[in-house]
XYZ file of C-alpha atoms in Angstrom:
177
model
C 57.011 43.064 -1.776
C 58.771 42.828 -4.983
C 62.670 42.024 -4.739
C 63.343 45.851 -6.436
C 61.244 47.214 -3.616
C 62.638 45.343 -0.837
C 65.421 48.225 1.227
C 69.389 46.428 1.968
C 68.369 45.537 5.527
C 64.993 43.631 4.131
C 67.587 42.001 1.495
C 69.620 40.918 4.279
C 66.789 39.635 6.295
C 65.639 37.427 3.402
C 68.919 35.735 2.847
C 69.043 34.820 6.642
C 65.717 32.720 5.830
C 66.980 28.618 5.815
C 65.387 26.257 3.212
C 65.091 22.951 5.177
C 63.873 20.390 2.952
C 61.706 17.328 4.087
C 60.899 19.097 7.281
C 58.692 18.283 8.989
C 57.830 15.607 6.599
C 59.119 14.120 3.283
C 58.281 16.490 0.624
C 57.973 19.861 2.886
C 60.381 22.597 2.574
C 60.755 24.334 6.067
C 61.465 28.254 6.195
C 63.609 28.465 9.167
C 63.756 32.057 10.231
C 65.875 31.625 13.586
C 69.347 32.843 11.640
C 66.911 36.395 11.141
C 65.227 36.548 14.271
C 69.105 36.290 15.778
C 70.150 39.753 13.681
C 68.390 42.573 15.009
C 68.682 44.707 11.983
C 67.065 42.030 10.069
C 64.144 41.548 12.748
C 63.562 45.488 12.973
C 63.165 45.851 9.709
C 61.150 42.645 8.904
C 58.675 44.409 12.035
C 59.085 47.553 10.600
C 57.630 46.170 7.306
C 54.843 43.974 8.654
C 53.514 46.928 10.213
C 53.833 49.346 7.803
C 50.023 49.219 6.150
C 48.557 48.983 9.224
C 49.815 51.896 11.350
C 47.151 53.544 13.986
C 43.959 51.025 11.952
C 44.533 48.035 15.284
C 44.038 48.171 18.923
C 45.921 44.628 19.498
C 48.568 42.375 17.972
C 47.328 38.641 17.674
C 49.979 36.443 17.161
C 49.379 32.415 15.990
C 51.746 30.075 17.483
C 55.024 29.588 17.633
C 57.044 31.326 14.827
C 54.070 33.884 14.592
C 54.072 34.660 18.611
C 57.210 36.348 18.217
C 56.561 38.392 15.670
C 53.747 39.627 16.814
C 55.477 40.132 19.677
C 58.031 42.664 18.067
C 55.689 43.961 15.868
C 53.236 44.453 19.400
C 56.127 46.586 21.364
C 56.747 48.405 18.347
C 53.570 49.615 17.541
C 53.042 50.334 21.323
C 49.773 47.466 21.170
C 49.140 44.415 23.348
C 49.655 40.952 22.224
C 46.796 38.321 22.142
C 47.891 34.597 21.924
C 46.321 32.510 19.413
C 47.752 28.663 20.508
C 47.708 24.975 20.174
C 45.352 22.526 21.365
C 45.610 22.003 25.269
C 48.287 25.061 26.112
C 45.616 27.710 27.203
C 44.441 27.380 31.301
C 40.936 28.593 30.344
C 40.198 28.394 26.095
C 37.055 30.495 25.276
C 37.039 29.418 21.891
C 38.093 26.992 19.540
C 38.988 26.536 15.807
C 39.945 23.165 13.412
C 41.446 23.996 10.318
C 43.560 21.940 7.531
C 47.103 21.994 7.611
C 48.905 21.089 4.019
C 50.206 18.233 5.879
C 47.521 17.499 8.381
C 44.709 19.155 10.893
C 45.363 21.290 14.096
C 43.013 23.107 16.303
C 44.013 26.609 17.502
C 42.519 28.297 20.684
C 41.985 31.894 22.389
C 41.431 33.076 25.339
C 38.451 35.837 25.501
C 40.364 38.337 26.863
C 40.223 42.007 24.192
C 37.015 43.943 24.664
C 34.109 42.883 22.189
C 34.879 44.938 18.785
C 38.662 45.535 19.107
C 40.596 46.052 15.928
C 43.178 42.886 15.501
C 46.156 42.765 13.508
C 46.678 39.364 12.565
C 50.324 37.930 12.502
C 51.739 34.636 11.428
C 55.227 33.721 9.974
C 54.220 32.409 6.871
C 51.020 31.697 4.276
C 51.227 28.272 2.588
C 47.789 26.972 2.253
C 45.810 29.502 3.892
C 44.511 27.003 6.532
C 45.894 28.689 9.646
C 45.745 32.063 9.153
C 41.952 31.271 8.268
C 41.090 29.363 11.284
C 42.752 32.835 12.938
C 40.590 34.896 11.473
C 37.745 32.736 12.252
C 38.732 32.693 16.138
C 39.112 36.310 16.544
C 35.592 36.916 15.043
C 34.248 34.210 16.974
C 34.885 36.453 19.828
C 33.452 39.796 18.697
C 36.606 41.276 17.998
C 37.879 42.514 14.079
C 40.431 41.635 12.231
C 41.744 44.584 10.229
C 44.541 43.102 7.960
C 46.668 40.346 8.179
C 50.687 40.236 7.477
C 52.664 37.741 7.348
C 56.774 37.303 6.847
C 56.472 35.352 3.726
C 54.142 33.787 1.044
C 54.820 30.496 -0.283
C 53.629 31.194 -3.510
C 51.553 28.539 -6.066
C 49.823 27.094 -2.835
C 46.430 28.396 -3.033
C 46.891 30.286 0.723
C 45.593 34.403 -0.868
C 42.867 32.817 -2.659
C 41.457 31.250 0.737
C 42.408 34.110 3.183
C 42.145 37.726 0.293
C 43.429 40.532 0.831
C 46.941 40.781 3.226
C 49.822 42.178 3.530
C 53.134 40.106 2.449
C 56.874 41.102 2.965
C 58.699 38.314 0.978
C 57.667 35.823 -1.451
C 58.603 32.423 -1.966
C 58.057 29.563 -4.226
């Protein structure tokens, strides 16, 4: 959302976001969102607003692991919707499916247990869009298991990193560079 557009609690909830540069790797600017997740204004409203376009279109929040667990997991209770885990490599007792994917500073492999009914409608969370990889790979996952993606949202776009051109159309609350 554009700055203008963005209501005094979303303003608040972007200036709790932390740069932390080099993190986790020389040349890497972390977004730490822990000082926002700790204010519950902030984290109502940033749920409130990842979940806006999206009201009554999903049957289940899928949230990609960590920072994107727990908002799905607000954004789940608030919309009254389950929560599917999308994980790491090697956390999941019984993995039905798995997807590698590019990282902007490496690869990862994300897995899913096969657990929503074939053709559910998915709501895709993460934290944040850099390069696209993740979210992509997420996609891929939940399709690989007969279920739908509907729209993706995410916190906040790094922008000038390529990530919209590789994943279209999604829904973005803040914007960085």
């Amino acid at each position: 959302m554009p700055e203008a557009e963005l209501s005094p609690a979303l303003l608040r909830a972007a200036s709790l976001i932390r740069n932390v540069p080099d993190y986790p790797q020389p040349g890497i600017v972390f977004r730490d969102i822990t000082p926002l997740l700790a204010d519950a204004e902030a984290l109502k409203a940033t749920t409130d607003a990842i979940l806006e376009p999206f009201a009554g279109q999903f049957d289940v929040v899928a949230g990609i692991e960590a920072r994107g667990f727990i908002l799905a997991g607000a954004a789940a209770i608030a919309a009254g919707a389950g929560l599917i885990p999308i994980r790491k490599a090697g956390k999941l007792p019984r993995p039905a499916a798995s997807v590698d994917y590019a990282l902007e500073y490496g690869t990862a492999t994300i897995e899913m247990h096969d657990d929503l009914p074939a053709g559910s409608r998915v709501l895709l969370i993460d934290d944040v869009l850099a390069t696209g990889g993740t979210l992509a790979a997420g996609r891929r996952i939940v399709e690989q298991l007969g279920s739908h993606v509907i729209g993706i949202s995410v916190l906040f776009e790094i922008d000038g990193l390529g990530g919209r051109d590789l994943i279209g159309d999604l829904h973005t609350v803040f914007h960085a560079e």
